[in-house]
CSV table of C-alpha atoms and ligand atoms in Angstrom, one decimal:
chain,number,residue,atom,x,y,z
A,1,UNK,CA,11.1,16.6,15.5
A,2,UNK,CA,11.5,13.3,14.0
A,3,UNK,CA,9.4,10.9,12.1
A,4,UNK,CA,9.3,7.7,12.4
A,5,UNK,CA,7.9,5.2,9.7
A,6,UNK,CA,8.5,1.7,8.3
A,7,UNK,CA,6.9,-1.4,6.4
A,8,UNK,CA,5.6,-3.9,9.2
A,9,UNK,CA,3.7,-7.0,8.8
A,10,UNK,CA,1.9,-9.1,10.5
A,11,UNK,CA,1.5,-12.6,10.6
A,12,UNK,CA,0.4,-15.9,12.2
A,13,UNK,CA,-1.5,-19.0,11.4
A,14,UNK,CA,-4.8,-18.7,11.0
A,15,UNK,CA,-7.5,-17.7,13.5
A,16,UNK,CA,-5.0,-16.0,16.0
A,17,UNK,CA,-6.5,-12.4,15.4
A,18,UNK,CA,-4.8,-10.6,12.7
A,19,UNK,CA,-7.1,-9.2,11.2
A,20,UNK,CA,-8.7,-8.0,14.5
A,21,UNK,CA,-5.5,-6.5,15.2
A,22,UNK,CA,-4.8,-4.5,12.0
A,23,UNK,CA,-8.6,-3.1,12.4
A,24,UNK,CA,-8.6,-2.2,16.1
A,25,UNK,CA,-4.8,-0.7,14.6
A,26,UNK,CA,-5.9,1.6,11.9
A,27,UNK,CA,-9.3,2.6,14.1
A,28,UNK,CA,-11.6,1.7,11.0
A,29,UNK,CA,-12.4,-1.6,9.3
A,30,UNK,CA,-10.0,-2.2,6.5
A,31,UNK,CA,-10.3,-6.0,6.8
A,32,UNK,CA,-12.8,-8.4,7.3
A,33,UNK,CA,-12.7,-10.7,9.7
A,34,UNK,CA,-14.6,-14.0,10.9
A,35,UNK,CA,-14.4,-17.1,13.3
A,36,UNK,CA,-13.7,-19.5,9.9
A,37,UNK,CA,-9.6,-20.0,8.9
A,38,UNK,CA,-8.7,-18.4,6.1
A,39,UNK,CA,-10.5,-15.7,5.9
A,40,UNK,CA,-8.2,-13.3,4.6
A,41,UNK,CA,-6.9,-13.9,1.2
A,42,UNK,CA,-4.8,-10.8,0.1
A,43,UNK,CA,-2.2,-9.0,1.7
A,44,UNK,CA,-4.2,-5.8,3.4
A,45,UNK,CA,-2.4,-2.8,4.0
A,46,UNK,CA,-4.0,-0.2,6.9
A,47,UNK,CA,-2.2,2.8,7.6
A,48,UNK,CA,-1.7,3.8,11.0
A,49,UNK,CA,-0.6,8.0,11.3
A,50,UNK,CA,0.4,7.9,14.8
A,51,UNK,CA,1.2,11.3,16.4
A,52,UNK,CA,3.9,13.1,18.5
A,53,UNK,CA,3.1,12.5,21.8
A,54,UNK,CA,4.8,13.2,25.3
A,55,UNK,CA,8.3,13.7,23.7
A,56,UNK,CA,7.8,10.1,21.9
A,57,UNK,CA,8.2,10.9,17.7
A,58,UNK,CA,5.3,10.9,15.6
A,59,UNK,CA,5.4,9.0,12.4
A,60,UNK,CA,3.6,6.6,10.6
A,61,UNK,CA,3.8,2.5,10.6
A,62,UNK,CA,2.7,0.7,7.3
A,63,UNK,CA,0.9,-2.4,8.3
A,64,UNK,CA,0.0,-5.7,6.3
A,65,UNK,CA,-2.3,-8.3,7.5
A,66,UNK,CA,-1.7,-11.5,5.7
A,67,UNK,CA,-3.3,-14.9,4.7
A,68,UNK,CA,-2.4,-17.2,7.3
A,69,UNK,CA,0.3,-19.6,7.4
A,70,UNK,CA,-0.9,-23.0,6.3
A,71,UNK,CA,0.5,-25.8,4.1
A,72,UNK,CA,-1.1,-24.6,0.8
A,73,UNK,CA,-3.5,-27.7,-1.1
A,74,UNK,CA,-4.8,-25.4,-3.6
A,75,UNK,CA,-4.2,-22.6,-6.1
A,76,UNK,CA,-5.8,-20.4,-4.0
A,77,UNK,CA,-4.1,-21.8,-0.8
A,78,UNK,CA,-0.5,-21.3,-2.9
A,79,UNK,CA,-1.3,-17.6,-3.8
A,80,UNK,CA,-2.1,-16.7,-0.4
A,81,UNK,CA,1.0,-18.4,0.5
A,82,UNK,CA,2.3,-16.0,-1.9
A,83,UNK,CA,0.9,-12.7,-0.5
A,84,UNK,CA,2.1,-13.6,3.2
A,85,UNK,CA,5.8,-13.7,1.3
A,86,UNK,CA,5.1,-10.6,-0.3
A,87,UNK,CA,4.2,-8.9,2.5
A,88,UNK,CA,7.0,-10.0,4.9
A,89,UNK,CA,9.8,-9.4,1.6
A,90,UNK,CA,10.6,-5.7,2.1
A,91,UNK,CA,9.4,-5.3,5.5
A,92,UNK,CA,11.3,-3.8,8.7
A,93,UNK,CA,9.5,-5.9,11.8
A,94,UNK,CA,7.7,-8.4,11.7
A,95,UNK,CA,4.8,-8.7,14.4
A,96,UNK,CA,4.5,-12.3,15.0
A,97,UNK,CA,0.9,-12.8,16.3
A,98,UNK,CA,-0.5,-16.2,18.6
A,99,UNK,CA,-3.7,-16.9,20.3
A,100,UNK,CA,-2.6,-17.1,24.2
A,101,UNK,CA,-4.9,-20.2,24.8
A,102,UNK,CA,-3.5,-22.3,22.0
A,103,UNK,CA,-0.3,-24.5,22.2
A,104,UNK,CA,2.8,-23.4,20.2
A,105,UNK,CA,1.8,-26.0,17.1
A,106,UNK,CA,3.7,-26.6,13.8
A,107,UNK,CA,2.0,-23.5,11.9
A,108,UNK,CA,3.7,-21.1,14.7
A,109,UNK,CA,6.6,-22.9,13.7
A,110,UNK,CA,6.5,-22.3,10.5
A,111,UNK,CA,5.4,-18.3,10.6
A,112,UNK,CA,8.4,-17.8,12.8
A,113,UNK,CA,10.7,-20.1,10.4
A,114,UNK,CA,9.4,-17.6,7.5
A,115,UNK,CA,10.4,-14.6,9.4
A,116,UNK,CA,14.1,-16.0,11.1
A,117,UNK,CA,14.6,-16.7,7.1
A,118,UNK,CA,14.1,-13.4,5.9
A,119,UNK,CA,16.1,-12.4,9.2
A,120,UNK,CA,13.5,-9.6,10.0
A,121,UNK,CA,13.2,-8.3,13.5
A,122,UNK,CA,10.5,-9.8,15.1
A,123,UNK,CA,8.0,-8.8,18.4
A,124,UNK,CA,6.0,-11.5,19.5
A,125,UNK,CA,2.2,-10.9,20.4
A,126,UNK,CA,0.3,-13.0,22.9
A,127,UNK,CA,-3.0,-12.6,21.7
A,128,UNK,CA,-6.4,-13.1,23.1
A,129,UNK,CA,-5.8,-12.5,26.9
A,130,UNK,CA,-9.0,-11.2,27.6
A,131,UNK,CA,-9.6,-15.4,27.6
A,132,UNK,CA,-7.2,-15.9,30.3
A,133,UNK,CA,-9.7,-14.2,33.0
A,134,UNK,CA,-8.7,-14.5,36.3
A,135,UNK,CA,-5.6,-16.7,35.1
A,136,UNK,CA,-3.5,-13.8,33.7
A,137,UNK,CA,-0.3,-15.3,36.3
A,138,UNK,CA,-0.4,-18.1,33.8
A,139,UNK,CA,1.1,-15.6,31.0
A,140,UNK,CA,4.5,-15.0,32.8
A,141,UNK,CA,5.6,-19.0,32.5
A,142,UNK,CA,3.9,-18.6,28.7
A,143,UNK,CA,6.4,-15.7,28.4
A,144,UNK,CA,9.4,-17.5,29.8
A,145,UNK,CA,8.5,-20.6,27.3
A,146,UNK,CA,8.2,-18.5,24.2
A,147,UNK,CA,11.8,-16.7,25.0
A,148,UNK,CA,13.2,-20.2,24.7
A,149,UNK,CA,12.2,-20.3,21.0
A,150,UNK,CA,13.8,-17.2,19.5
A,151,UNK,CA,15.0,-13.9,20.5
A,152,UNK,CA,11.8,-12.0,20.1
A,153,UNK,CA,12.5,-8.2,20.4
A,154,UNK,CA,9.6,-7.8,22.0
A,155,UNK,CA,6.6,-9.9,24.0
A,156,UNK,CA,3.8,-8.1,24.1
A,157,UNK,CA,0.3,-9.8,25.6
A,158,UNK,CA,-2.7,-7.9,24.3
A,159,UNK,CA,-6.4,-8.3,23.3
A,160,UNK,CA,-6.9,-7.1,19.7
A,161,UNK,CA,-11.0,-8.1,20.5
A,162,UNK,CA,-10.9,-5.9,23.7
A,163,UNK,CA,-8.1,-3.1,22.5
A,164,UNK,CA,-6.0,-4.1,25.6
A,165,UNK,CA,-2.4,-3.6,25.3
A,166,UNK,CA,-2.5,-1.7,22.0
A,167,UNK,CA,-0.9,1.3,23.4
A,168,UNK,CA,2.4,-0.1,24.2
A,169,UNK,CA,2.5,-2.2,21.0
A,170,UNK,CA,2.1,1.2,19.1
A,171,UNK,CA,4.8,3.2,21.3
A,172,UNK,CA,7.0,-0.1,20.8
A,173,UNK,CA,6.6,0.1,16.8
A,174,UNK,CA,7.3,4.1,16.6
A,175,UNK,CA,10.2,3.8,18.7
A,176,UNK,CA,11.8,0.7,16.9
A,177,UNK,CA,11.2,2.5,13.3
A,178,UNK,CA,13.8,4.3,12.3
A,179,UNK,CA,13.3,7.5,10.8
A,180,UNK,CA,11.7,8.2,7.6
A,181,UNK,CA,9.1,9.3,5.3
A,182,UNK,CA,5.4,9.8,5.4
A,183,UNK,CA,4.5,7.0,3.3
A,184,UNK,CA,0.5,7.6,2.6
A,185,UNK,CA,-1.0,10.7,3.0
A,186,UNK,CA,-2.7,11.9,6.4
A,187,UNK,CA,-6.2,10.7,5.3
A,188,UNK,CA,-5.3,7.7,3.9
A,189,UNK,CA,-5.6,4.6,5.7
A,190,UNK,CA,-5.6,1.7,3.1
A,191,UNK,CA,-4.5,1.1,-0.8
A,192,UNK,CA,-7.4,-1.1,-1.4
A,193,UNK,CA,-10.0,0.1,-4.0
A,194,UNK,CA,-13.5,0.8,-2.9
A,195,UNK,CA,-14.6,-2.0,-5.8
A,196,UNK,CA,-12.3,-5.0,-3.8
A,197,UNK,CA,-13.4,-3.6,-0.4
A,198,UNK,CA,-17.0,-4.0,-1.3
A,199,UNK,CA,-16.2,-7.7,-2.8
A,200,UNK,CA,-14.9,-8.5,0.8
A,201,UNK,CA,-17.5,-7.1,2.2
A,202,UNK,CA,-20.3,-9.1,0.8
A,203,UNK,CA,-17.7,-12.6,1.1
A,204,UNK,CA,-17.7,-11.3,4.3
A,205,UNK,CA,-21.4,-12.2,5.0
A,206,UNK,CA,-21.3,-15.3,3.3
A,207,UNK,CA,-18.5,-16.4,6.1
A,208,UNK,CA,-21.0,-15.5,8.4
A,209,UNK,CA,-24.4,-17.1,7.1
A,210,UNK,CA,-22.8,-20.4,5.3
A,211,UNK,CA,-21.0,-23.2,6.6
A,212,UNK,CA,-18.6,-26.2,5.8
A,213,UNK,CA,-17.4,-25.8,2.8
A,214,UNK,CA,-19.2,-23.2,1.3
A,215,UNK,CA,-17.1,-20.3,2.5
A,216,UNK,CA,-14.4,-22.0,0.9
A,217,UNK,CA,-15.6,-22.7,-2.4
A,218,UNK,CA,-17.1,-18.8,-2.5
A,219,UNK,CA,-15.5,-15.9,-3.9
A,220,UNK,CA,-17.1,-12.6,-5.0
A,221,UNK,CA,-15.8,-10.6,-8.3
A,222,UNK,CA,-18.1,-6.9,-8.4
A,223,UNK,CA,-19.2,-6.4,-12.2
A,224,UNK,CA,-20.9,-3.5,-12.2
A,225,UNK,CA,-20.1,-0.1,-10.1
A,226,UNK,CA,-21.9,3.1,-11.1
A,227,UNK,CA,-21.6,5.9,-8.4
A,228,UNK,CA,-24.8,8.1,-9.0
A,229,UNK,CA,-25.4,11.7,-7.1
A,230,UNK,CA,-27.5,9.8,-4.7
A,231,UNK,CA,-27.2,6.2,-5.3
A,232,UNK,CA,-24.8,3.7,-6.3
A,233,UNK,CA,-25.5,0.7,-8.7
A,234,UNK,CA,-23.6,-2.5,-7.8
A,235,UNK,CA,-23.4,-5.7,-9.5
A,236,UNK,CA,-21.8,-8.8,-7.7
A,237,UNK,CA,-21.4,-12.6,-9.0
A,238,UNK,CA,-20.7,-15.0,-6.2
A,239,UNK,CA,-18.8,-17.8,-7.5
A,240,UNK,CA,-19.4,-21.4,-5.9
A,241,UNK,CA,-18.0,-24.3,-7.0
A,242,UNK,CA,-20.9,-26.8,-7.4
A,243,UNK,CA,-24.7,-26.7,-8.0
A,244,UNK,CA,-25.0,-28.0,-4.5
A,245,UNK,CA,-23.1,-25.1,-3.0
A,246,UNK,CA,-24.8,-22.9,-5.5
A,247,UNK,CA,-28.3,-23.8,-3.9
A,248,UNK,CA,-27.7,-23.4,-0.2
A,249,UNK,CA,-26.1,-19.6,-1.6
A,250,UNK,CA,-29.3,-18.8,-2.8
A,251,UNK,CA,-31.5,-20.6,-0.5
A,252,UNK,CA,-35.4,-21.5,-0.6
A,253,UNK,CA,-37.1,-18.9,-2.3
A,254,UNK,CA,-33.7,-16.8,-2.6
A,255,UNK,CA,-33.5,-16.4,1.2
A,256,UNK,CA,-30.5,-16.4,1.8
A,257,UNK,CA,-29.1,-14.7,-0.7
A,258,UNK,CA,-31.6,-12.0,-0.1
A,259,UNK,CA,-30.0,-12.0,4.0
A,260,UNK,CA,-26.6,-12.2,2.1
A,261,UNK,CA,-27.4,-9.3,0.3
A,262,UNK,CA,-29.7,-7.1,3.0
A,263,UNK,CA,-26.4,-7.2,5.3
A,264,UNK,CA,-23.4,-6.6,2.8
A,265,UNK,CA,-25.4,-3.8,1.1
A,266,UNK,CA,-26.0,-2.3,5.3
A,267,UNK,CA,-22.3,-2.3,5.7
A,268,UNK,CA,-21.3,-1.0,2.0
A,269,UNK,CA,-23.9,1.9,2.5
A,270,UNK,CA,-22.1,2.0,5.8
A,271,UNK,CA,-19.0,2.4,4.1
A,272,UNK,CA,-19.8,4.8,1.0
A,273,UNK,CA,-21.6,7.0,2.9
A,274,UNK,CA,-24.3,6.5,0.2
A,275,UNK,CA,-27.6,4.5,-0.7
A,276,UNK,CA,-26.7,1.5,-2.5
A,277,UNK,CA,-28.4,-0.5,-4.3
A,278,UNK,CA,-27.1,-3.9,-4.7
A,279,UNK,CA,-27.7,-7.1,-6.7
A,280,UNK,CA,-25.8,-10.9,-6.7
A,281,UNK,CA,-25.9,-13.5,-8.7
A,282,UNK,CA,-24.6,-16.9,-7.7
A,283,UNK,CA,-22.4,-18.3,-10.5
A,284,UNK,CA,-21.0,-21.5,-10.5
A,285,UNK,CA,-17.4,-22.4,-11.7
A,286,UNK,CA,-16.2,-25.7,-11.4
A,287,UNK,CA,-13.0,-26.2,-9.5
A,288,UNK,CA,-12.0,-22.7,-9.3
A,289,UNK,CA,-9.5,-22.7,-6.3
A,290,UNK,CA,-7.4,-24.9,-8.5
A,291,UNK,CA,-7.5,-22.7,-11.2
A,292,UNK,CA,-4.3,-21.1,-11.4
A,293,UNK,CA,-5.4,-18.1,-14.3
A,294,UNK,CA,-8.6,-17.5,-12.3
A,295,UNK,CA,-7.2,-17.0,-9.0
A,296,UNK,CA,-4.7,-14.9,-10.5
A,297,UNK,CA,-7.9,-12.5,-12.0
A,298,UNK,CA,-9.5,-12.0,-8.8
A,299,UNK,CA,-5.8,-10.2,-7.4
A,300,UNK,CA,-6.8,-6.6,-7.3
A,301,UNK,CA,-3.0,-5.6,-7.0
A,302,UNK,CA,-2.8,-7.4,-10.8
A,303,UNK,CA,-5.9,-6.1,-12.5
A,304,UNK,CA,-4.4,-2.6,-11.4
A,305,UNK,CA,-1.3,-3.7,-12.9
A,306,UNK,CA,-2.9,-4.7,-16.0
A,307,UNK,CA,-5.1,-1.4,-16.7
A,308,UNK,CA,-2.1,0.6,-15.9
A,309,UNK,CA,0.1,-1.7,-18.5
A,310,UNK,CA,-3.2,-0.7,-20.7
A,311,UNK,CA,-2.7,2.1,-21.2
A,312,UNK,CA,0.7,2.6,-22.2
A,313,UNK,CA,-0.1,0.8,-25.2
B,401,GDP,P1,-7.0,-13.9,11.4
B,401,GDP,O1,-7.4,-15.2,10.7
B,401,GDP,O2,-5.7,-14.1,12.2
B,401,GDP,O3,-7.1,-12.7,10.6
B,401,GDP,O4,-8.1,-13.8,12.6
B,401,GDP,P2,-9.4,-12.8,12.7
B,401,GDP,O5,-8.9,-11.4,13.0
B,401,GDP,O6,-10.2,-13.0,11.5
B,401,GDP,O7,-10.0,-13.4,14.1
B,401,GDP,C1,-10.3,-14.7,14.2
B,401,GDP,C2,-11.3,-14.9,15.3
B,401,GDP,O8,-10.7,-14.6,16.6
B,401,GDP,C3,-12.5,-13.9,15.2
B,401,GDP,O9,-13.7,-14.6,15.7
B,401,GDP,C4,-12.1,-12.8,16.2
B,401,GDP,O10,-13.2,-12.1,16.7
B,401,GDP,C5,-11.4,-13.6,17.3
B,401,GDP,N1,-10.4,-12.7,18.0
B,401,GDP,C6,-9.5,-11.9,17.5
B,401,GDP,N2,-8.8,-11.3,18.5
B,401,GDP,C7,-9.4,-11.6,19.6
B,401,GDP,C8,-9.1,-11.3,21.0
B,401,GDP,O11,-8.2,-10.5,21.4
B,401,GDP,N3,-9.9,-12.0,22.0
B,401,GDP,C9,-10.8,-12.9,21.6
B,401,GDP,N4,-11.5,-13.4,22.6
B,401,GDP,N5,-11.1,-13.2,20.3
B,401,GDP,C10,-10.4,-12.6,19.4
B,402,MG,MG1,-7.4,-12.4,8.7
């Protein structure tokens, strides 16, 4: 019987629920995810090992969630910019997401420019539904408008939030992938070291407790990692790029970078399967997003790179 498998990514401008999607995809959390743009800052690959079902092939789709598409301002900004290139060079399909109750703006535009100029298939998802309530007529003239605008393979209206619609997306993928091999083995649903997915994890709750700029100007490099028999030793520095932003991080009396911490060490123990315990520092670095050499450091994919190139020498 034949497998199926293929590189597909996924992207869209900020906010429409990639993220979501790859998660609710994969069936475990391999990104994180938040109401605040630009959450996502690497290119995050989830496996998803889909089996033979009903005469259907089994086989295996390769997804990447990406940054989304913006008009970069910063370092940071122009090395995600990067990684969503990265991920759609190389890749079969494309899955093109939007929210549903969003206009069509310029940064749809320019996600499906990206993907007509690397001439990749592409399936177009109308996100979000489970907002259209009682209006879900409204989606057919949605439908009609977006057909105007390219040949999309597919249109496919689901709810990444609410899992709706995730069935036929999934058949659609397997049966559009042409033959090939198993990429990642069986139990394998992501590339990304435990040490970057415990970074995200803890950025992760500063999205959620900070605001304005302060999830911006954050980023969170692990510096210590020892795996005991019963309890693992972790180390974080949360870089801020101002004293300012450096005192609501830590809040009066350390409060909230004690709530910071309580919740990212939950969801790492979560994680690990282990006790953790867990300790931050708030660092400040001046400028750091426009810091070319620094932004470049906190790519996991490179430091890999790096140790590897290590030890050849
Ligand atoms: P990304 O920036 O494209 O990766 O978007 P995220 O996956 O981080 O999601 C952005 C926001 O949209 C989060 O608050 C999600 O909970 C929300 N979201 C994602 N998918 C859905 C959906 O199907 N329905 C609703 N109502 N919200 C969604
Ligand atoms: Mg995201």
């Amino acid at each position: 019987m034949a497998f199926h498998s293929g590189f597909v990514c996924i992207l869209g401008r900020p906010n429409a629920g990639k993220s979501t999607l790859l998660n609710a995809l994969v069936g475990e959390k391999v990104a994180i995810i938040s109401p605040k743009p630009q959450t996502t800052r690497n290119r995050i690959l989830g496996v998803i090992h889909v089996p033979r079902h009903k005469g259907r092939p089994g086989g295996q789709v390769v997804l990447l969630d990406t940054p989304g598409v913006h008009r970069p301002d910063t370092s940071l900004g122009r090395k995600m910019m990067a990684e969503v290139r990265e991920a759609l060079h190389g890749c079969e399909l494309v899955l093109l997401i939007v929210d549903v109750t969003r206009k069509f703006a310029q940064a749809d535009q320019l996600v499906l420019e990206m993907a007509r100029k690397a001439g990749t298939p592409v399936f177009l998802l109308l996100n979000k539904i489970d907002l259209l309530r009682g209006a879900k007529q409204k989606l057919l003239p949605i439908i009609d408008d977006y057909r105007k605008l390219h040949d999309f393979r597919e249109v496919i209206p689901l709810s990444a939030r609410r899992k709706e619609g995730l069935d036929v997306l999934l058949e659609k993928m397997i049966r559009f992938l042409p033959e090939g091999p198993r990429y990642f083995p069986e139990d394998q649903i992501t590339d990304q070291p435990v040490r970057f997915m415990v970074a995200e994890i803890i950025r992760e709750q500063v999205l959620v407790e900070t605001s304005e700029e302060v999830p911006y100007a954050t980023t969170v490099v692990i510096e210590q990692f020892e795996e005991g028999a019963k309890l693992t030793r972790i180390a974080a520095a949360i870089f801020c790029e101002r004293e300012g932003q450096k005192g609501i991080l830590v809040g009066k009396g350390g409060q909230m970078l004690k709530k910071i911490g309580t919740a990212a060490r939950l969801d790492i123990e979560k994680m690990l399967g282990k006790r953790v315990f867990l300790e931050l520092f708030v660092k400040v670095r001046g400028n750091w997003r426009e810091s070319h050499e620094f932004v470049e450091e906190l790519d996991w994919r490179r430091q890999v790179e790096r140790l590897a190139s290590n030890r050849e020498v």
